Coordinates of C-alpha atoms and ligand atoms in Angstrom, one line a residue:
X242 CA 35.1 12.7 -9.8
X243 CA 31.9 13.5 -8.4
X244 CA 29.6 10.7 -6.4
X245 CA 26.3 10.8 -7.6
X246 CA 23.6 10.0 -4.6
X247 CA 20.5 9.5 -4.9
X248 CA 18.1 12.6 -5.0
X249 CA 16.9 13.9 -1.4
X250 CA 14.0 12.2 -0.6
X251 CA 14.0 8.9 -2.9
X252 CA 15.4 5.8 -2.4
X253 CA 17.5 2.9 -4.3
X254 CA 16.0 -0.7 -3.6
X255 CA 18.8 -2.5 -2.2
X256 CA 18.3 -6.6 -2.9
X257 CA 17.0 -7.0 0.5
X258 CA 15.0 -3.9 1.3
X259 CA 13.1 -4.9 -2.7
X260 CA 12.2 -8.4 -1.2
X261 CA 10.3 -6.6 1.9
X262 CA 8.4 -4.8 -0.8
X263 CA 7.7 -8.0 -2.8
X264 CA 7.0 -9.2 0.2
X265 CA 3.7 -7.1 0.8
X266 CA 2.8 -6.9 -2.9
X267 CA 2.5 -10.8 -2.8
X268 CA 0.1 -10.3 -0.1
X269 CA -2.1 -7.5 -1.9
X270 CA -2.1 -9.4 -4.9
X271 CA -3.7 -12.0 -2.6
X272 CA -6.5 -10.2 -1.3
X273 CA -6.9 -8.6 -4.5
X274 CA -7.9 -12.4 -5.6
X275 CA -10.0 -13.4 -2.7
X276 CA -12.0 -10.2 -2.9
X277 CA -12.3 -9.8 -6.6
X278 CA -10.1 -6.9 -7.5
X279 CA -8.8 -7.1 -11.2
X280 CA -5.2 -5.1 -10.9
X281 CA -4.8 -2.2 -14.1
X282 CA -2.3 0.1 -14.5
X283 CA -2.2 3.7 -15.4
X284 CA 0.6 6.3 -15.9
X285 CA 2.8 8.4 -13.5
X286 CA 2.5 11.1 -14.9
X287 CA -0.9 12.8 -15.1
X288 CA -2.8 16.3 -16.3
X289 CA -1.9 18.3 -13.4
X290 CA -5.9 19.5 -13.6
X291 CA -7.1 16.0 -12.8
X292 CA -4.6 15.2 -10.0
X293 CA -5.2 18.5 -8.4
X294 CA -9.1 18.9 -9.5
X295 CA -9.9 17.1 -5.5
X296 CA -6.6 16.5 -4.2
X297 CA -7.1 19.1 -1.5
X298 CA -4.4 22.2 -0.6
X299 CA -2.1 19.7 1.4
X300 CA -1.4 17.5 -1.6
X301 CA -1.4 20.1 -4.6
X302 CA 1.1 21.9 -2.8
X303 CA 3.3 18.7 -3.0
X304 CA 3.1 17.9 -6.0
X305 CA 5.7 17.2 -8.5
X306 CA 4.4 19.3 -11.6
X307 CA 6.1 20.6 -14.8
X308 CA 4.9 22.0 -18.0
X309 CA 5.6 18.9 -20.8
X310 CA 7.6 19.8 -23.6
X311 CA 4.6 20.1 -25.5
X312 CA 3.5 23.1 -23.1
X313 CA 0.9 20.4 -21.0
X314 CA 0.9 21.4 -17.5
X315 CA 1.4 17.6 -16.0
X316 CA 2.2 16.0 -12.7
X317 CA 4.1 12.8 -11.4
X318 CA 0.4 11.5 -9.4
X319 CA 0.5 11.8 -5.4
X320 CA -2.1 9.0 -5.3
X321 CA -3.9 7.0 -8.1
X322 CA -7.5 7.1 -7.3
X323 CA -8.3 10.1 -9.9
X324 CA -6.6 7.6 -12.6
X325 CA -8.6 5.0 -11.6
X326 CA -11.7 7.3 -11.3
X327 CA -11.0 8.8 -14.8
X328 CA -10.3 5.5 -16.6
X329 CA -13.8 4.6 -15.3
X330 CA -15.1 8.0 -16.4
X331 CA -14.0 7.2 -19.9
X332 CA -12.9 3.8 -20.8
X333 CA -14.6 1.0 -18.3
X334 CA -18.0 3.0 -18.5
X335 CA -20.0 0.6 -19.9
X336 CA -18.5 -2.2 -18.1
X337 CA -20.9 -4.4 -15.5
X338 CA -21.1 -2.9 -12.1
X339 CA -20.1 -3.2 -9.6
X340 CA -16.6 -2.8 -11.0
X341 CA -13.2 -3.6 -8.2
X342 CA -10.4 -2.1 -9.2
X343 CA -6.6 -2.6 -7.6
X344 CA -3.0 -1.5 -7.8
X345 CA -0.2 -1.3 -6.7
X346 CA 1.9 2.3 -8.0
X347 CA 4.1 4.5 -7.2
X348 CA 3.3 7.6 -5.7
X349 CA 5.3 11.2 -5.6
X350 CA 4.7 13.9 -2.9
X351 CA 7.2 16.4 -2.3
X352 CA 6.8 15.6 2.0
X353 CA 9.7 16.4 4.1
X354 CA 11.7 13.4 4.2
X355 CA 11.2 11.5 7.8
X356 CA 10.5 8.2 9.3
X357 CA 7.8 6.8 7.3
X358 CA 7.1 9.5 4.7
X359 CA 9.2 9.6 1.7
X360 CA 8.9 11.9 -1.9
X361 CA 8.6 8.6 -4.0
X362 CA 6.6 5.6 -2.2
X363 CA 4.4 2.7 -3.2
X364 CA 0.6 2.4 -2.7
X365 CA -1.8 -0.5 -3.0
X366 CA -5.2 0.0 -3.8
X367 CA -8.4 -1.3 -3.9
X368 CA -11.4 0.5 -5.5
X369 CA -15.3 -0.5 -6.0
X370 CA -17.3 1.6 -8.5
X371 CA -21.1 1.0 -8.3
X372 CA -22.5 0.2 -4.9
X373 CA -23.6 2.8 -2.2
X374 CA -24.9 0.4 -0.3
X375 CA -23.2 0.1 3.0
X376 CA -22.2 -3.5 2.9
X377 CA -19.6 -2.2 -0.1
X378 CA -17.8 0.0 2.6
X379 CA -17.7 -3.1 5.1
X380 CA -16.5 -4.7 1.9
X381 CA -13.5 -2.7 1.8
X382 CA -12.8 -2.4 5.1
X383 CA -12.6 -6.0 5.1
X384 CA -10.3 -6.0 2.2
X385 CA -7.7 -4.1 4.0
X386 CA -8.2 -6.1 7.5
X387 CA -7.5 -9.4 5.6
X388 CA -4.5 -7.7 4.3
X389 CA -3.2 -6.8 7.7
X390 CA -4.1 -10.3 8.9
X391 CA -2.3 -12.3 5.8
X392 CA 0.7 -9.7 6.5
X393 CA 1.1 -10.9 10.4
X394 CA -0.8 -7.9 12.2
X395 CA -2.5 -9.1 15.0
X396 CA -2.9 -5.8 16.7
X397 CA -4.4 -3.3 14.8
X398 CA -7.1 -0.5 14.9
X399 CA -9.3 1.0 12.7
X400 CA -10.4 4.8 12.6
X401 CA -13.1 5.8 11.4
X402 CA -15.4 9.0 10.9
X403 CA -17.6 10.1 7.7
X404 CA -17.3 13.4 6.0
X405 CA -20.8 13.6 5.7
X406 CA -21.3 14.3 8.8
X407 CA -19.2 17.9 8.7
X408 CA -20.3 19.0 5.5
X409 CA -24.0 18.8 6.9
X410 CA -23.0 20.7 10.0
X411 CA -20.8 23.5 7.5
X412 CA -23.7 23.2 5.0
X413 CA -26.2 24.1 7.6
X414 CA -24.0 27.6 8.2
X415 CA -24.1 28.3 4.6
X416 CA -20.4 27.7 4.3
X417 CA -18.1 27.7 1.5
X418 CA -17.2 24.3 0.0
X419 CA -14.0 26.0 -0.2
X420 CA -13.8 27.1 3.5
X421 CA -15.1 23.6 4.0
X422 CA -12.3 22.1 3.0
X423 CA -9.8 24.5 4.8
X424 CA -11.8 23.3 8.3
X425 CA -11.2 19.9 7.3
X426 CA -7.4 20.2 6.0
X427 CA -6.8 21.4 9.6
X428 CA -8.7 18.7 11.5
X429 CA -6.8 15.7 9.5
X430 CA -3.8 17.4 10.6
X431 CA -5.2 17.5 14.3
X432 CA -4.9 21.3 14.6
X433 CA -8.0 22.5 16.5
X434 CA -7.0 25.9 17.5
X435 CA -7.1 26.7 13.6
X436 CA -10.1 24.8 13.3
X437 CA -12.4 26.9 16.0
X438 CA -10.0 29.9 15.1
X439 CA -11.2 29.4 11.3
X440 CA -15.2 28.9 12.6
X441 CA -14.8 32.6 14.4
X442 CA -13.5 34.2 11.4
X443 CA -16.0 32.6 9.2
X444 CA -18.8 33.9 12.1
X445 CA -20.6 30.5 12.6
X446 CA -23.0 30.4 14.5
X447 CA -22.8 30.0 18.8
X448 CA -24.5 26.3 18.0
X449 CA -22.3 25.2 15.2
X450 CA -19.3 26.4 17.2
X451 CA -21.1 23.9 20.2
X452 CA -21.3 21.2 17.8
X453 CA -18.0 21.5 16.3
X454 CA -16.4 20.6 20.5
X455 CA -18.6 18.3 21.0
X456 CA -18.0 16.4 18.0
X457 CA -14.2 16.6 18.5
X458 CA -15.2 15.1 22.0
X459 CA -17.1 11.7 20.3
X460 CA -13.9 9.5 20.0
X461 CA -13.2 6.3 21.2
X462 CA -13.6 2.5 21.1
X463 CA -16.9 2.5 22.6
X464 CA -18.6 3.7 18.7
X465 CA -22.8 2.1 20.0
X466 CA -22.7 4.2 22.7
X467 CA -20.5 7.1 20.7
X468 CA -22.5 6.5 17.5
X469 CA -26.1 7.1 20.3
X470 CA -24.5 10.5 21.4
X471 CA -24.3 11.6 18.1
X472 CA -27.5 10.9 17.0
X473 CA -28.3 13.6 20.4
X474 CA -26.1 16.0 19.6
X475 CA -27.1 16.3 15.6
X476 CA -30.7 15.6 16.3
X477 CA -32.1 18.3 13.8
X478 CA -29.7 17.2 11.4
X479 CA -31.1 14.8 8.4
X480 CA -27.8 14.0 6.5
X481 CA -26.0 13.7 9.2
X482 CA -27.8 11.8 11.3
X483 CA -28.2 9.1 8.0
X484 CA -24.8 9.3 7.8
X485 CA -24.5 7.8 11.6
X486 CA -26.8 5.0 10.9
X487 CA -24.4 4.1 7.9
X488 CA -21.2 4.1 10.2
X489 CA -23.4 1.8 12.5
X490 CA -24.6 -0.5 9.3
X491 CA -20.9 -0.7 7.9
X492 CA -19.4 -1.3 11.2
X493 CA -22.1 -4.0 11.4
X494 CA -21.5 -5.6 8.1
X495 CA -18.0 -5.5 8.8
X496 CA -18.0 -8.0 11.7
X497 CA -20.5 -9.8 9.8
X498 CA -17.3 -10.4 7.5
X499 CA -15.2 -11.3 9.9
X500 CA -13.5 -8.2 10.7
X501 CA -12.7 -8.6 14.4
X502 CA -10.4 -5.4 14.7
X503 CA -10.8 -2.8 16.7
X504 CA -12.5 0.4 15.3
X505 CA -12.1 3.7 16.8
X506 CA -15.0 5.9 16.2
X507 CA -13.8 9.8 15.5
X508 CA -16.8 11.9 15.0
X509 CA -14.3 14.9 14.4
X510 CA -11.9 12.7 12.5
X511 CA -11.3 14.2 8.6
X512 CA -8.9 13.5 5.2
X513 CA -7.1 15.8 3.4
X514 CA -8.5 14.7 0.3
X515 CA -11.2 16.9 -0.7
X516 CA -13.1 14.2 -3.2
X517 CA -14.9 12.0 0.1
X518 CA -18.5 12.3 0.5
X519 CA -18.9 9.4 3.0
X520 CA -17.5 7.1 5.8
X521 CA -13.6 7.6 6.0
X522 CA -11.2 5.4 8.0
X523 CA -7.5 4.8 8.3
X524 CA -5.4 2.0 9.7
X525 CA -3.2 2.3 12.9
X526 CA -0.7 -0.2 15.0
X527 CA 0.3 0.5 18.1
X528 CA 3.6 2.3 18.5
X529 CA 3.4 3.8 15.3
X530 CA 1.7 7.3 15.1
X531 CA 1.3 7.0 11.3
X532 CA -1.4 5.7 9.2
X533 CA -0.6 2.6 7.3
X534 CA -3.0 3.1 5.1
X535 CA -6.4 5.2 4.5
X536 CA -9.4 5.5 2.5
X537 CA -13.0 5.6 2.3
X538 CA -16.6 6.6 0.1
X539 CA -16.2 9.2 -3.0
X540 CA -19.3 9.2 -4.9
X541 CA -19.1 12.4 -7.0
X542 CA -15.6 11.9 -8.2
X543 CA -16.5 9.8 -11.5
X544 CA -19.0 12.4 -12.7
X545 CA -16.4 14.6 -11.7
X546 CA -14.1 13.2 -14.6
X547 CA -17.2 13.4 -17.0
X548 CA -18.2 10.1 -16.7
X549 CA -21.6 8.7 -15.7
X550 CA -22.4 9.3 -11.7
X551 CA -21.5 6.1 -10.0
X552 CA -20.7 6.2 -6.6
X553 CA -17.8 4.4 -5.4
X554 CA -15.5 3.5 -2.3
X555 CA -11.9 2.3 -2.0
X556 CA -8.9 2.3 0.1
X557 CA -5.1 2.6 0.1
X558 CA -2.7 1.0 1.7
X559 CA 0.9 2.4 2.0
X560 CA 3.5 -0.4 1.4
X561 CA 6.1 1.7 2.6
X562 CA 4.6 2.1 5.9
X563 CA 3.2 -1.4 6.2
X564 CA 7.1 -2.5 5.4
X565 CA 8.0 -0.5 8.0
X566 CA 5.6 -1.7 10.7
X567 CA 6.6 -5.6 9.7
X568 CA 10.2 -4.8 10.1
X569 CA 9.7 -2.8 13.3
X570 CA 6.9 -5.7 15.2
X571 CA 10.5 -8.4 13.9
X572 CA 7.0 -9.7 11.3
X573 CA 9.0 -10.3 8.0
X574 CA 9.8 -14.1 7.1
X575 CA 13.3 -14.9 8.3
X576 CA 14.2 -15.7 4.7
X577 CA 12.3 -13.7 2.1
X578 CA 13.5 -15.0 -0.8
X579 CA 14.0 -18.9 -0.3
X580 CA 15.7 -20.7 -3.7
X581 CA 17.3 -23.6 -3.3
X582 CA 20.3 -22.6 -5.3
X583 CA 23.3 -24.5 -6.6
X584 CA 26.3 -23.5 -8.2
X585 CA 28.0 -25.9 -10.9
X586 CA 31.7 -25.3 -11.0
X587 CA 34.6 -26.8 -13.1
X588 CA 37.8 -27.9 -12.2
X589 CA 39.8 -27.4 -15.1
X590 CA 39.1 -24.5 -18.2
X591 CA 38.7 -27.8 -20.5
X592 CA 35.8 -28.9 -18.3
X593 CA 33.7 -25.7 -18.4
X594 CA 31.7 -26.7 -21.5
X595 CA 30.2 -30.0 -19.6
X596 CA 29.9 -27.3 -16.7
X597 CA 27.8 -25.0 -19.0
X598 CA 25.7 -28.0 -20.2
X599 CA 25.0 -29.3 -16.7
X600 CA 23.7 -25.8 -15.6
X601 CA 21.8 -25.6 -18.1
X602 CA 19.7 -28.7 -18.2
X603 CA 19.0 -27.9 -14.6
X604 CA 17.6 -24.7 -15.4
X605 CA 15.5 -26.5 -18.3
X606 CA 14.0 -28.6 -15.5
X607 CA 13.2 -25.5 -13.3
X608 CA 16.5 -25.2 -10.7
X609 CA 18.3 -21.9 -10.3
X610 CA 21.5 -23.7 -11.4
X611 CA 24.1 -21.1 -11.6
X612 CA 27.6 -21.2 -13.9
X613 CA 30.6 -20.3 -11.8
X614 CA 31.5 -17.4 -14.4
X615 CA 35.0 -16.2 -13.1
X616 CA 37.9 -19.0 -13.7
X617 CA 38.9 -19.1 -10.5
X618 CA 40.2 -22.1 -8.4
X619 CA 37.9 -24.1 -6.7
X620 CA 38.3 -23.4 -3.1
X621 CA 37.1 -19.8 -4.1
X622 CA 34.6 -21.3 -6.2
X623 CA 33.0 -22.7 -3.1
X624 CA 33.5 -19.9 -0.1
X625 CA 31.4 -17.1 -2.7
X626 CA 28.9 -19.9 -2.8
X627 CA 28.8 -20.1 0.8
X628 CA 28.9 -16.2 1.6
X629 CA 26.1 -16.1 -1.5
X630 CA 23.9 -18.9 0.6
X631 CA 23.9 -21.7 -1.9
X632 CA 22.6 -24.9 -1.0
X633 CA 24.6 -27.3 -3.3
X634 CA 27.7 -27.1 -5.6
X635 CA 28.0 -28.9 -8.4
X636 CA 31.7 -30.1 -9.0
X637 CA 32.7 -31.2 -12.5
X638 CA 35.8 -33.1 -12.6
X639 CA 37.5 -35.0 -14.8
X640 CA 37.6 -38.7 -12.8
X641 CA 34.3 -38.0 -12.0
X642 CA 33.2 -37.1 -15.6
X643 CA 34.7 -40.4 -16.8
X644 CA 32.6 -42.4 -14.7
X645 CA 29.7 -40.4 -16.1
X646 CA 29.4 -38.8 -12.4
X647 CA 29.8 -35.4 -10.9
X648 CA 30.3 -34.1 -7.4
X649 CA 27.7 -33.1 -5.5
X650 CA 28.1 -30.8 -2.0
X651 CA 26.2 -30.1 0.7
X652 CA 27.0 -27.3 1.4
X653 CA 24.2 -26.8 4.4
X654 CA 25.3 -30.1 5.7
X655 CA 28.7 -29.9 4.7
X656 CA 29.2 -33.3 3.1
X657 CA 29.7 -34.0 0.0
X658 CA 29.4 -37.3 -2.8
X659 CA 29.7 -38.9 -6.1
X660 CA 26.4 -39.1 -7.9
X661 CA 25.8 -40.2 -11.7
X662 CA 24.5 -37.3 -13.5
X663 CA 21.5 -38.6 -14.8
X664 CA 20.1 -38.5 -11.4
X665 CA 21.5 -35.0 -10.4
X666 CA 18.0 -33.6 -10.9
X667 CA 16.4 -36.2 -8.9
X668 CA 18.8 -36.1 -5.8
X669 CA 18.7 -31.6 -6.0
X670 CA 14.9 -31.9 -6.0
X671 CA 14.7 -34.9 -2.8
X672 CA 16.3 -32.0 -0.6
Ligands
AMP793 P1 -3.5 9.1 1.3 O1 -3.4 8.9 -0.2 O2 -3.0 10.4 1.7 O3 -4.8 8.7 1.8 O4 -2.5 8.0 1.9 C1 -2.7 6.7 1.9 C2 -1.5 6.0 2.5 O5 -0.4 6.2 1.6 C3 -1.1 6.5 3.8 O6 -1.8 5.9 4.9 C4 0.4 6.1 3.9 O7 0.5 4.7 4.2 C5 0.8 6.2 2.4 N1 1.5 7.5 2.3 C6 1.0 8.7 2.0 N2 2.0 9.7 1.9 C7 3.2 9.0 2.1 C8 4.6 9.4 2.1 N3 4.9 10.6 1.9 N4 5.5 8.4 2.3 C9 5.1 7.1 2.6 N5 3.8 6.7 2.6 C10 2.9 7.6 2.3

């Protein structure tokens, strides 16, 4: 007979390992609240054009796609901010801006399978259509902090960088967007030889190639007096020199709201994601050499998707990684999942109807009264209920039941005592 496993790469959600995950969603779903996020929901799977129109090469070369049956080249999505972006396109245009968006989806990307990066994995997301003003990117920034924060993070750091920056020095050389995008594929994935080997191909100029080290030098937790040395070294450079006075206003606005985190200015810090057009960041705890989650400003994407232009900035957390990092820093509740549970049991086949009835007027007053469902005797009744972490049994028995009584146990305490069953409810709910 053969064993079927799971396919390579995606994973079953055990009981316990599903609670982590609930675990985090509860606390997106509360940010999503306190900042104003209404959650939707969109599909899987995807027209591979969309998914792929910005996804950048990394990305489209992982993806899941398939013709349909129908002949529809389509694609299980490797992120969901082109569905968000094209149900705004289309069917929230006319809606009140600015618009906040969340979710939490699954994601596929055919990654090799290692610590922290898996082919099927959950993302949370927050996304605001309609501001470009810089207090919307603080905005964000601070959605995600609060998230770490509610989660149990203490010590965290934020990266951060804009795009905006590079395209004005690549512009400047009359560049490609195309080659662009190739430069900044390699510096998200920290390869610098290719990036200078690239910028010598493509004949830059002696200056850009200056620029382009000097940029890569501008890194660090000190981002006033990073932020000033940019602002020297792209003097004659209009868009990006705006672009370093909006990293300075966000980072500003950001502590305004509270965010106390750390941020790690990276002037040569770039996403894979081609659709970006302004500050970028991405989330970091110590220990952990992987992003916990990303994001940042994409203000041509909507248009993109034929809708109106509105510019728009989001992030996305990885709840995959972020379980991860709990389980690793010992930051998960000690019980995830606490029910006071009890488990009514019968003594004799002849009782079981009474047992039934019990159980189920519990339930009717909201307990997770449970029907022992297997016949067997008592004393095995009660050691599954102990191994299953119940708080209480409910014994029926017959010289109890004529005194209108049942038993009830303890079974933390282990004690046990006769109590009339019209106050079973009252003494379950005193514990
Ligand atoms: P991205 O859409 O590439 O900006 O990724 C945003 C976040 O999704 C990352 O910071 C990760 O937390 C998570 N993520 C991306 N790819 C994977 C993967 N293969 N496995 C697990 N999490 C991932």
């Amino acid at each position: 007979m053969t064993m079927y496993r799971t396919v390579r790469g995606m994973r079953d959600f055990l009981p316990a390992d599903l609670a982590k995950r609930r675990f985090v969603e509860e606390k997106v779903r509360e940010c999503f609240n306190l900042y104003g996020y209404d959650e939707v929901e969109t599909p899987i799977l995807e027209s591979f054009d969309l998914i792929s129109a910005k996804a950048g090469d990394e990305i489209r070369h992982r993806m899941y796609s398939f013709k349909d049956l129908g002949g529809r080249m389509v694609a299980l999505r490797p992120e969901i901010t082109p569905s968000i972006a094209r149900v705004v396109a289309n069917k929230l245009r006319t809606e009140v801006k600015p618009l906040k968006l969340g979710y939490i989806a699954n994601c596929f990307r055919y990654d090799n399978p290692q610590m922290g990066r898996y082919r099927e994995f959950w993302q949370a997301g927050f996304e605001l259509f309609g501001s470009s003003h810089p207090v919307a990117d603080a905005e964000v920034l601070a959605a995600n902090n609060a998230l770490m924060r509610r989660l149990g993070f203490t010590d965290f750091s934020i990266k951060i960088g804009h795009v905006a920056i590079l395209r004005d020095v690549f512009t400047e050389e009359s560049m490609t967007e195309a080659d662009q995008n190739r430069l900044m594929e390699f510096m998200d994935k920290r390869e610098q030889t290719k990036v200078f080997r690239l910028l010598s191909n493509l004949q830059v100029s002696d200056g850009c190639q200056t620029t382009m080290k000097e940029l890569f030098t501008l890194r660090g937790t000190d981002w006033k007096r990073l932020l000033g040395k940019g602002r020297r070294i792209l003097q004659h450079k209009e868009g990006a020199l705006v672009a370093l006075d909006h990293l300075e206003a966000i980072i500003g606005f950001a502590r305004s709201l509270g965010v106390e985190t750390e941020f790690f200015l990276d002037l040569g810090f770039a996403r894979g994601l081609e659709y970006y057009t302004g500050m970028i960041f991405e989330v970091y705890v110590p220990g952990l050499d992987i992003a916990l989650g990303g994001g940042g400003r994409y203000d041509r994407l909507v248009e993109l998707f034929g809708g109106e232009p509105i510019p728009a900035v989001g992030c996305a957390p990885g709840i995959d990684r972020i379980a991860l990092a709990l389980e690793k820093k010992g930051l998960f509740p000690e019980q995830l999942t606490h029910v006071e549970k009890v488990l009514v049991i019968a003594i004799q086949e002849d009782l079981l109807p009474t047992a039934l009835e019990l159980a189920s007027d519990l339930r009717k007053q909201g307990v997770a009264a449970h029907n022992e469902v297997t016949g067997r005797s008592l004393g095995s009744a009660l050691s599954y209920a102990d191994k299953k972490n119940y708080r209480y049994a409910v014994i029926v028995g017959s010289a109890e039941l004529e005194k209108e009584c049942v038993i009830l146990r303890d079974l933390k305490a282990e004690t046990q005592r006769e109590v009339p069953i019209t106050h079973l409810f009252t003494e379950i709910g005193q514990s």
